[in-house]
Amino acid sequence: MTAVSTETGTSHADRMDRMYRTQRHFYDLTRKYYLFGRDTLINELNVPAGGSVLEVGCGTGRNLALIGQRFPHARLFGFDISAEMLVSAEAKLGKPGQPRTILRVTDATDFQASEFGETGFDRIVVSYALSMIPDWEKAIGTAIAALNPGGSLHIADFGQQERLPRMFRRVLQTWLQQFHVTPRKTMESVLRLIASDVGGTVEFRPIGRGYAWLFIYRRPAKQGS
């Protein structure tokens, strides 16, 4: 069962709806060939029994469906700024056998756990979304603020292809720009700066010679720990 609510109307939302109105029908089929690291992120979530998982920019619901299979005891939540994408997510997650998932249309830079009836989330997932969010640094801060004590933020996104041929990097990033995608080269430093300000730790791992980057931010279980 899936519950959907809507509450946004920004120019970024309009742009995403225009782009995904058609693409959502074949998004999962095509993205599996170049959005690497998503399944690794999911397998490493280690969701506690009865724990809550929120996906920021959940798109078609592909990741949430896999999280529900991998951690059947988890309580699932997701949102996207594109109402068009959530049409696909609702269809996917509303199928028989899928766990109940709360979905909303909202902005990654301006949400609170209370909008979902929660005081915070145990795990927050952001998969290949920060490279498409204009104010991505604010989105990271908003997600961290929505974590429960002891919770963790898990990010997968394009890296800088730092150990791949320069020509490959140039061609890839030029191609990505056609889809409003900009790999965030300062993501590690931004996460570490936030962690130094609010507490917590950051784990960073490049995969595919820097094709993609994986991050985990862990919020302290107690203030000051």
Short mmCIF file of C-alpha atoms in Angstrom, two decimals:
data_model
loop_
_atom_site.label_atom_id
_atom_site.label_comp_id
_atom_site.label_asym_id
_atom_site.label_seq_id
_atom_site.Cartn_x
_atom_site.Cartn_y
_atom_site.Cartn_z
CA MET A 1 0.00 0.00 0.00
CA THR A 2 1.30 3.46 -0.86
CA ALA A 3 0.11 6.83 0.38
CA VAL A 4 0.89 9.91 -1.72
CA SER A 5 0.58 13.59 -0.81
CA THR A 6 1.57 16.64 -2.87
CA GLU A 7 2.94 19.99 -1.70
CA THR A 8 5.27 21.91 -3.99
CA GLY A 9 5.34 24.08 -7.12
CA THR A 10 8.82 25.38 -7.84
CA SER A 11 10.48 26.02 -11.20
CA HIS A 12 12.88 23.16 -10.48
CA ALA A 13 9.88 20.88 -9.95
CA ASP A 14 8.40 22.01 -13.26
CA ARG A 15 11.69 21.30 -15.05
CA MET A 16 11.92 17.83 -13.53
CA ASP A 17 8.32 17.06 -14.44
CA ARG A 18 8.92 18.06 -18.06
CA MET A 19 12.02 15.89 -18.24
CA TYR A 20 10.51 12.83 -16.56
CA ARG A 21 7.00 12.94 -18.01
CA THR A 22 8.21 10.54 -20.70
CA GLN A 23 11.50 9.29 -19.26
CA ARG A 24 9.85 7.75 -16.20
CA HIS A 25 8.49 4.96 -18.41
CA PHE A 26 11.97 3.65 -19.27
CA TYR A 27 14.04 5.25 -16.49
CA ASP A 28 14.85 2.05 -14.57
CA LEU A 29 15.70 0.12 -17.74
CA THR A 30 18.29 2.67 -18.87
CA ARG A 31 19.76 3.89 -15.58
CA LYS A 32 20.96 0.46 -14.49
CA TYR A 33 23.76 0.81 -17.03
CA TYR A 34 25.35 3.90 -15.50
CA LEU A 35 24.03 4.61 -11.99
CA PHE A 36 26.54 2.42 -10.18
CA GLY A 37 26.75 1.81 -6.43
CA ARG A 38 23.03 1.95 -5.65
CA ASP A 39 22.76 -1.71 -4.68
CA THR A 40 25.93 -1.53 -2.60
CA LEU A 41 24.42 1.41 -0.72
CA ILE A 42 21.21 -0.54 -0.09
CA ASN A 43 22.97 -3.68 1.12
CA GLU A 44 24.99 -1.65 3.63
CA LEU A 45 22.04 0.19 5.21
CA ASN A 46 21.79 -2.28 8.13
CA VAL A 47 18.33 -1.02 9.06
CA PRO A 48 17.42 -1.81 12.69
CA ALA A 49 14.28 -3.79 13.45
CA GLY A 50 11.30 -1.51 12.89
CA GLY A 51 13.63 1.25 11.71
CA SER A 52 12.54 4.07 9.42
CA VAL A 53 14.10 4.66 6.00
CA LEU A 54 13.55 7.82 3.95
CA GLU A 55 14.72 8.18 0.37
CA VAL A 56 15.30 11.74 -0.83
CA GLY A 57 14.59 11.96 -4.55
CA CYS A 58 13.05 8.49 -4.68
CA GLY A 59 12.11 8.73 -8.36
CA THR A 60 10.35 5.62 -9.65
CA GLY A 61 10.59 3.85 -6.28
CA ARG A 62 13.18 1.38 -7.54
CA ASN A 63 15.44 1.74 -4.52
CA LEU A 64 12.61 1.73 -1.99
CA ALA A 65 11.27 -1.51 -3.47
CA LEU A 66 14.69 -3.14 -3.08
CA ILE A 67 15.10 -1.77 0.44
CA GLY A 68 11.72 -3.29 1.33
CA GLN A 69 12.87 -6.66 0.01
CA ARG A 70 16.26 -6.50 1.72
CA PHE A 71 14.87 -5.20 5.03
CA PRO A 72 11.22 -6.35 5.26
CA HIS A 73 10.94 -5.01 8.82
CA ALA A 74 11.75 -1.44 7.74
CA ARG A 75 9.19 1.37 7.58
CA LEU A 76 9.56 3.11 4.23
CA PHE A 77 9.16 6.75 3.25
CA GLY A 78 10.11 8.65 0.14
CA PHE A 79 9.71 11.91 -1.68
CA ASP A 80 10.56 13.51 -4.96
CA ILE A 81 10.16 17.00 -6.37
CA SER A 82 8.70 15.48 -9.54
CA ALA A 83 5.05 14.48 -9.30
CA GLU A 84 5.51 12.65 -12.60
CA MET A 85 8.12 10.34 -11.11
CA LEU A 86 5.90 9.58 -8.14
CA VAL A 87 3.22 8.30 -10.49
CA SER A 88 5.63 5.48 -11.34
CA ALA A 89 6.70 5.09 -7.71
CA GLU A 90 3.11 4.73 -6.54
CA ALA A 91 2.45 2.07 -9.19
CA LYS A 92 5.58 0.12 -8.30
CA LEU A 93 5.23 0.30 -4.53
CA GLY A 94 1.47 -0.21 -4.58
CA LYS A 95 1.74 -3.73 -5.98
CA PRO A 96 0.62 -6.68 -3.80
CA GLY A 97 3.38 -7.84 -1.48
CA GLN A 98 5.07 -4.46 -1.23
CA PRO A 99 5.32 -2.93 2.25
CA ARG A 100 3.31 0.21 2.97
CA THR A 101 5.25 3.24 1.79
CA ILE A 102 4.49 6.88 2.49
CA LEU A 103 5.28 9.08 -0.53
CA ARG A 104 5.19 12.85 -0.86
CA VAL A 105 5.96 15.47 -3.49
CA THR A 106 8.27 17.93 -1.77
CA ASP A 107 11.62 19.72 -1.95
CA ALA A 108 14.88 18.20 -0.67
CA THR A 109 15.97 21.58 0.66
CA ASP A 110 12.82 22.19 2.68
CA PHE A 111 11.34 19.18 4.43
CA GLN A 112 10.95 17.91 7.99
CA ALA A 113 10.40 14.46 9.42
CA SER A 114 7.15 15.67 10.97
CA GLU A 115 5.65 15.93 7.47
CA PHE A 116 5.75 12.13 7.42
CA GLY A 117 4.48 11.70 10.97
CA GLU A 118 7.98 10.96 12.29
CA THR A 119 10.29 12.69 14.75
CA GLY A 120 13.29 11.60 12.68
CA PHE A 121 14.58 8.82 10.45
CA ASP A 122 17.03 6.02 11.22
CA ARG A 123 18.35 5.92 7.67
CA ILE A 124 18.17 8.51 4.90
CA VAL A 125 19.17 7.58 1.35
CA VAL A 126 20.12 10.04 -1.40
CA SER A 127 20.95 8.20 -4.61
CA TYR A 128 22.09 10.19 -7.65
CA ALA A 129 19.93 13.15 -6.63
CA LEU A 130 22.37 15.71 -5.21
CA SER A 131 23.95 16.14 -8.64
CA MET A 132 20.54 17.37 -9.87
CA ILE A 133 19.56 19.59 -6.92
CA PRO A 134 20.62 23.23 -7.44
CA ASP A 135 21.07 23.95 -3.71
CA TRP A 136 22.58 20.56 -2.95
CA GLU A 137 24.53 21.70 0.11
CA LYS A 138 21.31 22.84 1.77
CA ALA A 139 19.73 19.49 0.85
CA ILE A 140 22.51 17.68 2.73
CA GLY A 141 22.03 19.86 5.80
CA THR A 142 18.26 19.35 5.71
CA ALA A 143 18.68 15.57 5.50
CA ILE A 144 21.14 15.48 8.40
CA ALA A 145 18.74 17.56 10.50
CA ALA A 146 16.04 14.95 9.85
CA LEU A 147 18.10 12.03 11.23
CA ASN A 148 17.34 10.37 14.52
CA PRO A 149 20.22 10.29 17.03
CA GLY A 150 22.41 7.38 15.95
CA GLY A 151 20.95 7.52 12.43
CA SER A 152 22.89 7.68 9.20
CA LEU A 153 22.77 9.41 5.83
CA HIS A 154 23.79 7.29 2.83
CA ILE A 155 24.76 8.97 -0.45
CA ALA A 156 25.62 7.56 -3.88
CA ASP A 157 26.36 9.91 -6.75
CA PHE A 158 28.68 10.65 -9.62
CA GLY A 159 32.27 11.25 -8.58
CA GLN A 160 34.93 13.13 -10.51
CA GLN A 161 36.17 10.06 -12.45
CA GLU A 162 39.53 11.00 -10.98
CA ARG A 163 41.28 7.77 -11.95
CA LEU A 164 39.68 7.43 -15.38
CA PRO A 165 41.02 8.89 -18.65
CA ARG A 166 40.54 12.64 -18.95
CA MET A 167 38.69 12.27 -22.26
CA PHE A 168 36.18 9.87 -20.66
CA ARG A 169 35.55 12.35 -17.85
CA ARG A 170 35.04 15.22 -20.28
CA VAL A 171 32.63 13.25 -22.50
CA LEU A 172 30.65 11.89 -19.53
CA GLN A 173 30.21 15.23 -17.81
CA THR A 174 29.24 16.96 -21.06
CA TRP A 175 26.62 14.26 -21.66
CA LEU A 176 25.32 14.51 -18.09
CA GLN A 177 24.76 18.25 -18.46
CA GLN A 178 22.06 17.48 -21.02
CA PHE A 179 20.06 15.95 -18.15
CA HIS A 180 20.74 18.80 -15.68
CA VAL A 181 23.32 16.64 -13.85
CA THR A 182 26.44 18.21 -12.33
CA PRO A 183 28.79 15.97 -10.31
CA ARG A 184 29.60 17.75 -7.02
CA LYS A 185 33.38 17.83 -6.72
CA THR A 186 33.31 19.41 -3.23
CA MET A 187 30.85 16.91 -1.73
CA GLU A 188 33.42 15.28 0.56
CA SER A 189 34.65 18.58 1.98
CA VAL A 190 31.09 19.84 2.46
CA LEU A 191 30.10 16.71 4.37
CA ARG A 192 33.21 16.87 6.56
CA LEU A 193 32.61 20.54 7.31
CA ILE A 194 29.03 19.84 8.37
CA ALA A 195 30.21 16.93 10.53
CA SER A 196 32.75 19.17 12.23
CA ASP A 197 30.00 21.71 12.96
CA VAL A 198 27.20 19.42 14.16
CA GLY A 199 29.12 16.31 15.18
CA GLY A 200 29.22 12.89 13.60
CA THR A 201 31.54 11.04 11.26
CA VAL A 202 31.90 10.76 7.50
CA GLU A 203 32.97 7.70 5.52
CA PHE A 204 33.99 8.16 1.88
CA ARG A 205 34.58 5.49 -0.74
CA PRO A 206 35.12 5.99 -4.48
CA ILE A 207 34.09 3.12 -6.76
CA GLY A 208 34.91 2.40 -10.39
CA ARG A 209 38.11 4.48 -10.27
CA GLY A 210 36.11 7.46 -9.10
CA TYR A 211 33.21 7.02 -11.51
CA ALA A 212 30.92 7.16 -8.49
CA TRP A 213 31.33 8.19 -4.86
CA LEU A 214 29.70 6.63 -1.81
CA PHE A 215 29.35 8.46 1.50
CA ILE A 216 27.96 7.62 4.91
CA TYR A 217 27.40 10.32 7.50
CA ARG A 218 26.69 8.92 10.98
CA ARG A 219 24.96 11.13 13.51
CA PRO A 220 26.09 10.67 17.14
CA ALA A 221 23.74 8.60 19.29
CA LYS A 222 23.91 11.34 21.94
CA GLN A 223 24.70 15.03 21.81
CA GLY A 224 28.44 15.56 22.09
CA SER A 225 29.35 11.89 21.53
#
